[in-house]
CSV table of C-alpha atoms in Angstrom, one decimal:
chain,number,residue,atom,x,y,z
A,22,MET,CA,64.7,30.7,18.4
A,23,THR,CA,62.2,30.1,20.5
A,24,GLU,CA,61.7,33.2,21.8
A,25,LEU,CA,61.3,33.8,17.7
A,26,ARG,CA,58.9,31.0,17.3
A,27,THR,CA,56.6,32.3,20.2
A,28,GLU,CA,56.3,35.5,19.1
A,29,ARG,CA,55.3,34.6,15.7
A,30,ALA,CA,52.8,31.5,16.8
A,31,THR,CA,51.4,34.8,19.2
A,32,GLU,CA,51.0,37.4,16.1
A,33,LEU,CA,49.3,34.4,14.1
A,34,ARG,CA,46.8,33.0,16.8
A,35,THR,CA,43.2,33.3,15.8
A,36,ASP,CA,41.1,32.4,18.7
A,37,LEU,CA,38.2,30.0,17.4
A,38,GLY,CA,36.4,28.7,20.4
A,39,VAL,CA,34.5,25.6,20.7
A,40,GLY,CA,33.0,24.6,17.3
A,41,ILE,CA,31.7,20.9,15.6
A,42,GLY,CA,32.4,19.5,12.5
A,43,TRP,CA,29.9,20.8,9.9
A,44,ARG,CA,28.5,17.6,7.4
A,45,PRO,CA,25.9,17.1,6.0
A,46,GLU,CA,23.9,14.9,7.7
A,47,ILE,CA,23.5,17.5,10.6
A,48,ALA,CA,23.4,20.7,8.8
A,49,GLY,CA,20.3,21.7,10.2
A,50,ALA,CA,21.3,20.4,13.7
A,51,VAL,CA,24.5,22.0,13.5
A,52,GLU,CA,22.9,25.6,12.9
A,53,ALA,CA,20.3,24.6,15.8
A,54,LEU,CA,23.1,23.9,18.3
A,55,ALA,CA,23.6,26.8,20.7
A,56,GLY,CA,27.1,28.3,21.8
A,57,VAL,CA,29.0,27.1,18.5
A,58,ASP,CA,31.6,29.2,18.0
A,59,TRP,CA,32.8,28.0,14.8
A,60,VAL,CA,33.0,25.0,12.4
A,61,GLU,CA,35.3,22.5,10.1
A,62,VAL,CA,33.7,21.4,6.2
A,63,VAL,CA,36.0,18.6,4.9
A,64,ALA,CA,37.5,20.7,2.0
A,65,GLU,CA,36.7,18.2,-0.7
A,66,ASN,CA,33.2,18.3,0.1
A,67,VAL,CA,32.7,21.6,-1.0
A,68,CYS,CA,32.9,23.3,-4.2
A,69,ALA,CA,34.2,27.2,-3.6
A,70,GLY,CA,31.7,28.5,-6.5
A,71,HIS,CA,28.9,27.1,-5.3
A,72,LEU,CA,28.7,26.6,-1.1
A,73,PRO,CA,26.0,24.5,0.8
A,74,ASP,CA,23.5,27.0,1.9
A,75,SER,CA,23.8,26.0,5.1
A,76,LEU,CA,27.2,27.2,5.3
A,77,ALA,CA,26.1,30.3,3.8
A,78,ARG,CA,23.7,31.0,6.6
A,79,LEU,CA,26.3,30.0,9.4
A,80,ARG,CA,28.5,32.3,7.9
A,81,ALA,CA,26.1,35.0,8.2
A,82,ARG,CA,26.0,34.7,11.5
A,83,GLY,CA,29.2,35.3,11.9
A,84,VAL,CA,30.5,32.0,12.3
A,85,THR,CA,33.9,30.9,11.2
A,86,VAL,CA,34.8,28.2,8.8
A,87,VAL,CA,37.6,27.0,8.6
A,88,PRO,CA,38.6,24.1,5.7
A,89,HIS,CA,39.7,20.2,6.5
A,90,GLY,CA,42.1,18.8,3.6
A,91,VAL,CA,42.1,15.0,3.3
A,92,SER,CA,43.5,14.7,0.0
A,93,LEU,CA,46.9,16.6,-0.4
A,94,GLY,CA,49.1,13.4,1.0
A,95,LEU,CA,51.8,16.1,2.0
A,96,GLY,CA,53.4,13.6,3.6
A,97,GLY,CA,53.7,11.2,0.3
A,98,ALA,CA,56.6,11.3,-1.9
A,99,ASP,CA,55.1,12.9,-4.7
A,100,ARG,CA,55.3,16.5,-4.8
A,101,PRO,CA,51.7,17.8,-3.8
A,102,ASP,CA,49.0,18.1,-6.9
A,103,ALA,CA,48.7,22.0,-7.9
A,104,GLY,CA,45.2,21.7,-8.9
A,105,ARG,CA,44.2,19.9,-5.5
A,106,LEU,CA,46.1,23.1,-3.7
A,107,ALA,CA,44.5,25.3,-6.1
A,108,ASP,CA,41.0,23.8,-4.7
A,109,LEU,CA,41.6,24.0,-1.2
A,110,ALA,CA,43.0,28.2,-1.9
A,111,ALA,CA,40.0,28.9,-3.5
A,112,THR,CA,37.9,26.8,-0.8
A,113,ALA,CA,39.4,29.0,2.3
A,114,THR,CA,39.1,32.2,-0.3
A,115,ALA,CA,35.0,31.7,-0.9
A,116,LEU,CA,34.5,30.7,2.6
A,117,GLY,CA,37.0,32.8,4.4
A,118,ALA,CA,38.3,31.3,6.4
A,119,PRO,CA,41.0,32.7,8.6
A,120,LEU,CA,43.4,29.3,8.3
A,121,VAL,CA,43.1,25.6,6.4
A,122,SER,CA,44.2,22.2,8.0
A,123,GLU,CA,45.0,19.2,6.3
A,124,HIS,CA,47.5,15.8,7.7
A,125,ILE,CA,51.1,14.6,8.0
A,126,ALA,CA,50.2,11.3,6.1
A,127,PHE,CA,50.5,9.9,2.7
A,128,VAL,CA,47.1,8.7,0.3
A,129,ARG,CA,48.3,7.3,-2.4
A,130,ALA,CA,51.9,5.2,-4.1
A,131,GLY,CA,53.2,4.6,-6.7
A,132,GLY,CA,53.9,6.0,-10.1
A,133,ALA,CA,56.5,7.8,-12.1
A,134,LEU,CA,58.7,7.4,-9.0
A,135,THR,CA,58.4,4.0,-8.4
A,136,ALA,CA,58.1,3.0,-12.1
A,137,THR,CA,54.7,0.9,-10.8
A,138,PRO,CA,51.0,1.2,-10.7
A,139,ALA,CA,49.8,3.9,-9.3
A,140,LEU,CA,47.4,3.3,-6.2
A,141,GLU,CA,45.6,5.6,-4.3
A,142,ALA,CA,44.8,4.3,-0.1
A,143,GLY,CA,41.3,6.2,0.4
A,144,HIS,CA,42.9,7.2,4.0
A,145,LEU,CA,45.7,8.4,6.1
A,146,LEU,CA,48.4,6.4,6.3
A,147,PRO,CA,51.7,7.2,8.4
A,148,VAL,CA,54.4,8.4,7.2
A,149,PRO,CA,57.8,7.0,8.7
A,150,ARG,CA,59.8,9.2,11.0
A,151,THR,CA,62.8,9.3,9.4
A,152,TRP,CA,65.1,11.9,8.3
A,153,ASP,CA,64.4,10.5,4.3
A,154,ALA,CA,60.6,11.0,5.0
A,155,LEU,CA,61.1,14.4,6.9
A,156,ASP,CA,62.9,16.0,4.3
A,157,VAL,CA,60.3,15.2,2.0
A,158,LEU,CA,57.5,16.4,3.9
A,159,CYS,CA,59.0,20.0,4.6
A,160,GLU,CA,59.2,20.8,1.4
A,161,ASN,CA,55.9,19.5,0.3
A,162,VAL,CA,54.7,22.0,3.6
A,163,ARG,CA,56.5,24.6,1.6
A,164,ILE,CA,54.9,24.3,-1.5
A,165,ALA,CA,51.3,24.2,0.0
A,166,GLN,CA,52.3,27.1,2.1
A,167,ASP,CA,53.7,29.5,-1.2
A,168,SER,CA,50.0,27.7,-2.7
A,169,LEU,CA,47.4,28.8,0.1
A,170,PRO,CA,46.1,32.3,0.7
A,171,VAL,CA,46.6,31.6,4.8
A,172,PRO,CA,48.4,29.7,7.1
A,173,LEU,CA,48.4,25.9,7.2
A,174,ALA,CA,48.0,23.5,10.5
A,175,LEU,CA,48.7,20.1,9.9
A,176,GLU,CA,47.3,17.3,12.1
A,177,ASN,CA,49.0,14.3,14.4
A,178,ILE,CA,47.0,10.9,12.7
A,179,ALA,CA,45.6,7.7,14.2
A,180,ALA,CA,48.1,4.8,12.8
A,181,LEU,CA,46.9,1.0,13.0
A,182,ILE,CA,50.4,0.1,11.9
A,183,ALA,CA,54.4,1.3,12.7
A,184,TRP,CA,57.0,1.7,10.3
A,185,PRO,CA,60.2,-0.4,11.3
A,186,GLY,CA,63.4,1.4,12.0
A,187,GLU,CA,62.0,4.7,12.5
A,188,GLU,CA,64.7,6.9,13.5
A,189,LEU,CA,62.8,10.0,15.7
A,190,THR,CA,59.7,10.3,18.0
A,191,GLU,CA,56.8,11.6,16.9
A,192,GLY,CA,57.9,14.8,19.0
A,193,GLN,CA,61.4,14.8,17.6
A,194,PHE,CA,59.9,14.5,14.3
A,195,LEU,CA,57.4,17.3,14.2
A,196,ALA,CA,59.2,19.7,16.3
A,197,GLU,CA,62.2,19.3,13.3
A,198,LEU,CA,59.0,19.9,11.1
A,199,VAL,CA,57.4,23.3,13.0
A,200,GLU,CA,61.3,24.4,13.5
A,201,ARG,CA,61.9,24.1,9.5
A,202,THR,CA,58.8,25.5,7.7
A,203,GLY,CA,57.2,27.1,10.7
A,204,VAL,CA,53.7,25.1,10.1
A,205,ARG,CA,51.0,25.8,12.7
A,206,LEU,CA,49.5,22.5,14.5
A,207,LEU,CA,46.0,20.8,14.6
A,208,ILE,CA,46.8,18.1,17.7
A,209,ASP,CA,43.8,16.0,17.7
A,210,VAL,CA,44.0,14.5,20.8
A,211,ALA,CA,42.1,11.5,20.0
A,212,ASN,CA,44.6,10.5,18.0
A,213,LEU,CA,47.5,10.7,20.4
A,214,HIS,CA,44.5,8.1,22.8
A,215,THR,CA,44.6,5.6,19.2
A,216,ASN,CA,48.1,5.9,19.1
A,217,HIS,CA,48.7,5.1,23.0
A,218,VAL,CA,46.5,2.0,22.6
A,219,ASN,CA,47.9,0.5,18.8
A,220,ARG,CA,51.6,1.4,19.5
A,221,GLY,CA,52.4,2.1,23.3
A,222,GLU,CA,53.4,5.7,22.9
A,223,SER,CA,52.5,7.9,25.9
A,224,PRO,CA,50.2,10.8,25.0
A,225,SER,CA,52.0,12.4,28.3
A,226,LYS,CA,55.4,12.3,26.5
A,227,ALA,CA,54.0,13.9,22.9
A,228,LEU,CA,52.2,16.9,25.1
A,229,SER,CA,55.4,17.6,26.9
A,230,GLU,CA,57.9,17.5,23.4
A,231,LEU,CA,54.9,19.9,22.0
A,232,PRO,CA,55.9,23.1,21.2
A,233,VAL,CA,52.5,24.8,22.6
A,234,GLU,CA,52.5,27.8,21.0
A,235,ALA,CA,52.4,26.5,17.2
A,236,ILE,CA,49.1,24.7,17.9
A,237,ALA,CA,45.9,26.2,15.8
A,238,TYR,CA,43.0,24.6,17.3
A,239,VAL,CA,42.7,21.1,18.4
A,240,HIS,CA,40.2,17.9,18.1
A,241,VAL,CA,38.1,15.8,20.0
A,242,ALA,CA,36.7,12.5,18.5
A,243,GLY,CA,35.3,8.6,19.6
A,244,GLY,CA,36.1,5.7,18.3
A,245,LEU,CA,36.3,1.8,19.4
A,246,ALA,CA,38.0,-1.3,20.1
A,247,ARG,CA,37.8,-3.8,17.7
A,248,ASP,CA,40.5,-6.9,16.4
A,249,GLY,CA,42.7,-5.8,19.1
A,250,VAL,CA,43.3,-2.4,18.2
A,251,TRP,CA,41.4,1.1,18.7
A,252,HIS,CA,40.1,2.3,15.8
A,253,ASP,CA,39.2,6.3,15.1
A,254,THR,CA,36.1,6.2,13.9
A,255,HIS,CA,34.4,8.9,14.6
A,256,ALA,CA,31.4,7.3,14.7
A,257,HIS,CA,31.0,6.7,18.8
A,258,PRO,CA,30.9,9.4,21.9
A,259,VAL,CA,33.9,10.6,22.7
A,260,PRO,CA,35.5,8.4,25.6
A,261,GLU,CA,36.6,9.4,29.4
A,262,PRO,CA,40.2,8.4,28.4
A,263,VAL,CA,40.4,11.3,25.1
A,264,LEU,CA,39.0,13.9,27.6
A,265,ASP,CA,41.2,13.3,30.0
A,266,ILE,CA,43.9,14.2,27.4
A,267,LEU,CA,42.3,17.2,26.5
A,268,SER,CA,42.6,18.0,29.8
A,269,ASP,CA,46.2,17.3,29.7
A,270,LEU,CA,46.4,19.4,26.7
A,271,ALA,CA,44.5,22.6,28.1
A,272,SER,CA,46.2,22.2,31.9
A,273,ARG,CA,49.7,23.2,29.4
A,274,VAL,CA,47.8,25.9,27.2
A,275,SER,CA,45.0,27.1,26.3
A,276,PRO,CA,44.3,26.0,22.7
A,277,PRO,CA,43.0,28.4,20.6
A,278,GLY,CA,40.1,26.5,19.3
A,279,VAL,CA,38.7,22.8,20.0
A,280,LEU,CA,36.2,21.2,17.6
A,281,LEU,CA,34.1,18.1,18.2
A,282,GLU,CA,34.4,15.9,14.9
A,283,ARG,CA,31.6,13.0,14.0
A,284,ASP,CA,31.8,11.2,11.1
A,285,ASP,CA,28.9,8.9,11.0
A,286,ASN,CA,26.5,7.3,12.4
A,287,PHE,CA,24.9,10.8,13.8
A,288,PRO,CA,23.1,11.3,17.2
A,289,PRO,CA,20.5,13.0,17.9
A,290,ALA,CA,21.1,17.0,18.2
A,291,GLU,CA,20.5,16.6,21.9
A,292,GLU,CA,24.0,14.0,22.0
A,293,LEU,CA,25.8,16.3,20.1
A,294,ALA,CA,24.9,18.9,22.6
A,295,SER,CA,25.6,17.6,25.2
A,296,GLU,CA,29.3,16.3,24.3
A,297,LEU,CA,30.0,19.9,23.3
A,298,ALA,CA,29.1,20.9,26.7
A,299,THR,CA,31.2,18.3,28.9
A,300,ILE,CA,33.8,19.4,26.6
A,301,ARG,CA,33.5,23.3,27.4
A,302,GLY,CA,33.1,21.8,31.1
A,303,ARG,CA,36.5,20.3,30.9
A,304,LEU,CA,38.2,23.5,29.7
A,305,GLY,CA,36.6,25.4,31.9
A,306,SER,CA,37.5,23.1,35.0
A,307,VAL,CA,41.4,23.2,34.2
A,308,ALA,CA,41.3,27.1,33.3
A,309,ALA,CA,39.8,27.1,37.2
A,310,ARG,CA,42.2,25.6,39.0
A,311,THR,CA,44.8,27.1,36.5
A,312,ALA,CA,43.7,30.2,38.1
A,313,ALA,CA,43.9,29.2,41.4
A,314,GLY,CA,47.3,28.2,40.9
A,315,THR,CA,46.6,24.3,41.5
A,316,GLY,CA,47.8,21.6,39.4
A,317,GLU,CA,46.3,18.7,37.7
A,318,GLN,CA,47.7,14.9,38.0
A,319,ASP,CA,47.4,13.8,34.0
A,320,VAL,CA,46.2,10.8,32.6
A,321,ASN,CA,49.6,9.3,33.0
A,322,GLY,CA,50.2,10.2,36.5
A,323,ARG,CA,53.1,12.7,35.4
A,324,HIS,CA,51.8,16.8,37.6
A,325,GLY,CA,50.7,18.8,35.5
A,326,ALA,CA,51.5,22.8,35.2
A,327,GLY,CA,50.0,25.5,37.4
A,328,GLY,CA,50.6,28.5,38.6
A,329,ALA,CA,49.7,31.9,37.0
A,330,GLY,CA,48.8,30.3,33.4
A,331,ALA,CA,49.3,27.2,31.1
A,332,ARG,CA,53.2,27.0,30.8
A,333,VAL,CA,55.3,27.2,27.5
A,334,ALA,CA,57.0,24.2,26.1
A,335,ASP,CA,60.8,23.5,27.0
A,336,PRO,CA,62.2,25.8,25.0
A,337,ALA,CA,64.3,22.6,23.2
A,338,LEU,CA,61.4,20.8,22.1
A,339,LEU,CA,59.1,21.0,19.8
A,340,ILE,CA,56.4,19.2,17.3
A,341,GLY,CA,52.3,17.7,16.2
A,342,ALA,CA,50.7,14.8,14.6
A,343,GLY,CA,46.2,12.2,13.1
A,344,ALA,CA,43.4,12.0,10.6
A,345,ARG,CA,39.9,10.7,8.3
A,346,VAL,CA,38.1,11.0,5.9
A,347,SER,CA,34.6,12.2,6.0
A,348,GLY,CA,31.0,10.7,4.2
A,349,GLY,CA,28.1,12.3,2.0
A,350,PRO,CA,28.2,13.1,-1.4
A,351,MET,CA,31.3,14.8,-2.7
A,352,PRO,CA,30.4,17.8,-5.5
A,353,GLN,CA,32.9,17.7,-8.3
A,354,CYS,CA,34.9,20.6,-9.3
A,355,GLY,CA,37.2,22.0,-11.8
A,356,ARG,CA,41.3,21.2,-11.7
A,357,THR,CA,44.5,22.0,-13.2
A,358,THR,CA,47.4,20.3,-12.7
A,359,ASP,CA,51.5,20.4,-12.1
A,360,ALA,CA,53.3,21.4,-9.0
A,361,PRO,CA,56.4,24.1,-8.1
A,362,GLY,CA,59.9,22.4,-8.4
A,363,ALA,CA,62.1,21.8,-6.0
A,364,PRO,CA,64.7,24.1,-3.2
A,365,GLU,CA,68.2,23.8,-3.0
A,366,LEU,CA,70.7,21.1,-1.6
A,367,PRO,CA,71.4,22.1,2.2
A,368,GLU,CA,75.1,21.6,3.9
A,369,GLU,CA,74.5,19.0,6.2
A,370,SER,CA,75.5,18.9,10.0
A,371,GLN,CA,76.0,15.9,12.8
A,372,ASP,CA,73.1,16.4,15.5
A,373,PRO,CA,75.4,15.5,18.8
A,374,GLY,CA,72.3,14.4,20.7
A,375,THR,CA,71.6,11.8,17.9
A,376,HIS,CA,73.2,8.9,16.2
A,377,THR,CA,71.6,10.0,13.0
A,378,THR,CA,72.8,13.0,10.4
A,379,ARG,CA,70.7,15.6,10.2
A,380,PRO,CA,70.7,18.6,8.0
A,381,ALA,CA,72.2,22.2,9.4
A,382,ALA,CA,69.7,24.0,11.6
A,383,GLY,CA,67.2,26.3,9.5
A,384,ALA,CA,68.8,25.0,6.1
A,385,ARG,CA,66.3,23.9,3.5
A,386,PRO,CA,65.7,20.1,2.8
A,387,LEU,CA,67.3,18.0,0.6
A,388,PRO,CA,64.9,18.9,-2.7
A,389,GLY,CA,64.1,15.2,-4.0
A,390,GLY,CA,66.6,13.0,-5.5
A,391,ALA,CA,67.4,10.2,-3.5
A,392,ALA,CA,65.6,10.8,-0.1
A,393,ARG,CA,62.4,11.6,-2.4
A,394,GLU,CA,62.9,8.1,-3.9
A,395,ARG,CA,63.7,5.6,-1.2
A,396,VAL,CA,60.6,7.3,0.3
A,397,ALA,CA,58.6,6.9,-2.7
A,398,VAL,CA,59.7,2.9,-2.8
A,399,ALA,CA,59.2,2.2,1.2
A,400,GLN,CA,55.6,3.7,0.8
A,401,ALA,CA,54.8,2.0,-2.6
A,402,ALA,CA,55.9,-1.5,-1.2
A,403,LEU,CA,53.3,-0.7,2.3
A,404,LEU,CA,50.7,0.6,0.1
A,405,SER,CA,50.8,-2.1,-2.3
A,406,ALA,CA,50.7,-5.5,0.3
A,407,LEU,CA,47.9,-3.4,2.4
A,408,VAL,CA,45.6,-3.2,-1.2
A,409,ALA,CA,47.1,-5.4,-3.5
A,410,GLY,CA,47.8,-8.2,-1.6
A,411,THR,CA,51.5,-8.0,-2.5
A,412,PRO,CA,54.4,-9.4,0.7
A,413,VAL,CA,54.1,-7.4,3.5
A,414,PRO,CA,58.1,-5.3,3.8
A,415,GLU,CA,59.9,-6.8,5.8
A,416,GLY,CA,60.1,-5.3,9.8
A,417,PHE,CA,56.1,-5.0,9.4
A,418,ASP,CA,53.5,-6.1,11.4
A,419,SER,CA,51.5,-9.0,9.5
A,420,ARG,CA,48.8,-9.2,11.1
A,421,ARG,CA,48.8,-5.7,12.0
A,422,LEU,CA,48.8,-4.7,8.3
A,423,GLY,CA,45.8,-7.6,7.9
A,424,VAL,CA,43.8,-5.6,10.1
A,425,GLN,CA,44.7,-2.4,8.3
A,426,SER,CA,44.2,-3.9,5.3
A,427,ARG,CA,41.0,-5.0,6.2
A,428,ALA,CA,39.8,-1.7,7.4
A,429,LEU,CA,40.4,-0.1,4.2
A,430,VAL,CA,38.5,-3.2,2.2
A,431,GLY,CA,35.7,-1.6,5.0
A,432,LYS,CA,36.1,2.3,4.6
A,433,ARG,CA,36.1,1.6,0.6
A,434,THR,CA,32.7,-0.3,0.4
A,435,ASP,CA,30.8,2.6,3.0
A,436,VAL,CA,32.3,5.3,1.3
A,437,ILE,CA,30.5,3.8,-1.9
A,438,ALA,CA,27.8,3.4,-0.4
A,439,LYS,CA,27.8,7.3,0.4
A,440,ILE,CA,28.5,8.7,-2.5
A,441,ALA,CA,27.2,6.3,-4.9
A,442,PRO,CA,23.7,5.3,-2.4
A,443,GLU,CA,22.0,4.0,-5.4
A,444,LEU,CA,24.2,1.0,-5.5
A,445,PRO,CA,23.0,-0.6,-2.1
A,446,GLU,CA,19.6,0.3,-3.2
A,447,ILE,CA,19.9,-2.0,-6.5
A,448,LEU,CA,21.7,-4.6,-5.4
A,449,GLY,CA,20.1,-5.0,-1.5
A,450,ASP,CA,22.0,-7.5,0.7
A,451,GLY,CA,24.5,-8.0,-2.1
A,452,TYR,CA,26.1,-4.9,-2.6
A,453,ARG,CA,28.2,-5.2,0.7
A,454,PRO,CA,29.4,-8.8,0.0
A,455,ALA,CA,30.0,-7.5,-3.7
A,456,PHE,CA,32.2,-5.1,-3.0
A,457,ARG,CA,34.2,-6.5,-0.7
A,458,ALA,CA,34.8,-9.5,-3.0
A,459,TYR,CA,35.7,-6.7,-5.9
A,460,ALA,CA,37.6,-4.2,-3.5
A,461,ARG,CA,40.0,-7.7,-2.1
A,462,THR,CA,41.2,-7.8,-5.9
A,463,ARG,CA,40.9,-4.5,-7.5
A,464,PRO,CA,42.9,-1.8,-5.9
A,465,MET,CA,41.7,1.6,-5.6
A,466,SER,CA,43.8,3.4,-8.5
A,467,GLY,CA,41.3,6.8,-9.6
A,468,GLY,CA,39.8,8.3,-6.3
A,469,TYR,CA,36.2,7.0,-5.1
A,470,ARG,CA,33.7,7.6,-8.2
A,471,ARG,CA,36.2,5.7,-10.6
A,472,ASP,CA,36.4,2.9,-7.9
A,473,ALA,CA,32.3,3.2,-8.0
A,474,LEU,CA,32.4,2.9,-11.6
A,475,ASP,CA,34.9,0.0,-11.7
A,476,PHE,CA,32.8,-1.8,-9.5
A,477,VAL,CA,29.7,-1.5,-11.5
A,478,ALA,CA,31.9,-2.0,-14.9
A,479,GLN,CA,33.0,-5.9,-13.1
A,480,LEU,CA,29.6,-6.9,-12.2
A,481,LEU,CA,28.0,-6.0,-15.2
A,482,VAL,CA,31.2,-7.4,-17.4
A,483,ALA,CA,30.1,-10.6,-15.2
A,484,GLY,CA,26.4,-10.9,-16.1
A,485,GLN,CA,26.1,-9.8,-12.6
A,486,PRO,CA,23.2,-9.1,-10.9
A,487,GLU,CA,21.1,-11.9,-12.1
A,488,ASP,CA,17.8,-10.3,-11.5
A,489,PRO,CA,17.1,-9.0,-14.9
A,490,ASP,CA,15.2,-5.8,-13.5
A,491,ALA,CA,18.6,-4.7,-11.3
A,492,ARG,CA,21.1,-5.4,-13.9
A,493,ARG,CA,18.8,-2.8,-16.2
A,494,ARG,CA,19.0,-0.2,-13.1
A,495,LEU,CA,22.6,-1.0,-12.7
A,496,THR,CA,23.0,-0.4,-16.7
A,497,ARG,CA,21.0,2.9,-16.6
A,498,TRP,CA,23.1,3.8,-13.6
A,499,TRP,CA,26.7,3.6,-15.6
A,500,GLN,CA,24.7,5.1,-18.4
A,501,GLU,CA,24.2,8.4,-17.0
A,502,ARG,CA,27.1,8.4,-15.0
A,503,ALA,CA,29.7,7.1,-17.8
A,504,GLY,CA,28.1,8.6,-20.8
A,505,THR,CA,29.1,5.6,-22.7
A,506,ARG,CA,27.9,2.2,-23.6
A,507,PRO,CA,28.3,-0.1,-20.7
A,508,PRO,CA,30.5,-3.3,-20.5
A,509,GLY,CA,28.7,-6.4,-20.8
A,510,PRO,CA,29.7,-10.0,-21.0
A,511,ALA,CA,29.7,-9.6,-25.3
A,512,GLY,CA,32.4,-6.9,-24.5
A,513,ARG,CA,34.5,-9.2,-22.1
A,514,LEU,CA,34.1,-11.9,-24.9
A,515,VAL,CA,35.5,-9.5,-27.4
A,516,ARG,CA,38.4,-8.0,-25.6
A,517,ALA,CA,39.5,-12.0,-24.6
A,518,ALA,CA,39.5,-12.5,-28.3
A,519,ARG,CA,41.4,-9.1,-29.6
A,520,ALA,CA,43.8,-10.1,-26.5
A,521,ALA,CA,44.5,-13.6,-27.8
A,522,ARG,CA,44.6,-12.3,-31.5
A,523,THR,CA,47.4,-10.0,-30.0
A,524,ALA,CA,49.5,-13.0,-28.3
A,525,LEU,CA,49.5,-14.8,-31.4
A,526,VAL,CA,50.9,-12.2,-33.5
A,527,ARG,CA,53.4,-11.0,-31.2
A,528,ARG,CA,55.0,-14.9,-31.4
């Protein structure tokens, strides 16, 4: 099986080189950077029918463009949305992309499966490493693969929190995922560093379990320590520990591609060029040592691979898993609905190497049913605790959940400021405290654009802001985007009267 997997991965390998994440804020700088072999674009930030001129110019120069999705939520309990899959497929086709990538994460929960309000995280959250979650993920991945015109690669995400009662290590979880689905891996070494700091997980151990032949490309990014945890911000320079993990990975396999991510706090073009040069230097140094037949001491003290070439992963092991969301105004594209159905039930067998029951080798996973419902309930409970203030589910670290909850509010505040820059302009210094107060009591349920409209509605209903000119500008902002009469204090009184009348009738 390992030999077949290696042969298949070799046939699918696309040599990308060294690249950088394309973002609207640095489009000109990216075009001017020397030696950029390829770029990655956040798929949800472009429309297939109207690609940005900068991307068109890069493509005309022969620069490969890879779409990177952030909203499928393949690790979620629901099957992937057919409309989102169609959008991603159309973007890949329009860009002439050799592959697409997404994340091993869930981004929404609740709804029909749990008979609870549907909630959006606005962020990539970790899936539990359990057999139930693996079954659901594998089915969702197969649905996505069947809907996409090119190979799919999945990224390991960074996490502030850990699920209680996990049944597999990250390596075992992702090894099974690759084995069952043949999906390729996008390894984010910055996320390995994040999980090392926040969850005590060894980057070296994770890399030793990776099926390196399945790696499609690698992400490199920066972050910072705050509140006692490491935040994968993509807004700071790449630190040495992340570069050390990149060197460790490169000592094991020559990655088909390596990409520098930067999503905010963009530095001058010279700094981006310097970081790209550092990445090339790390890769070149490892390649030179490997060619010379010398070993390397990795970041955790293990003696690295040497000899005539980088080693292939241990045949018994496999793997992968990271994440984020880009800023910038998001375009509005058309959507469709409904996702395909589920596969048939497999037989089960007992894995002699573990204490858990697992599906027979090569079998299709459980198609939903009880497993999907259990995952749905668990994810809804966690997300509700994070964004709606419900009790912390049993077994979770309440302090860490508090850190994650505050981070989600901060992210919502920042993203809304980017997709609706008029709001900070109209509200001035009052924008951030007003939005944070709103976000702490109003979970997001319909995406960021809906969130911006709901925020403005709440302000107008409350008669805010107090400045008449600012309130007029906010009202005009609402009308231009919603196309309806904006809410106000009078509307609130009417709704309250209707609610009171309904309550009296029911008595």
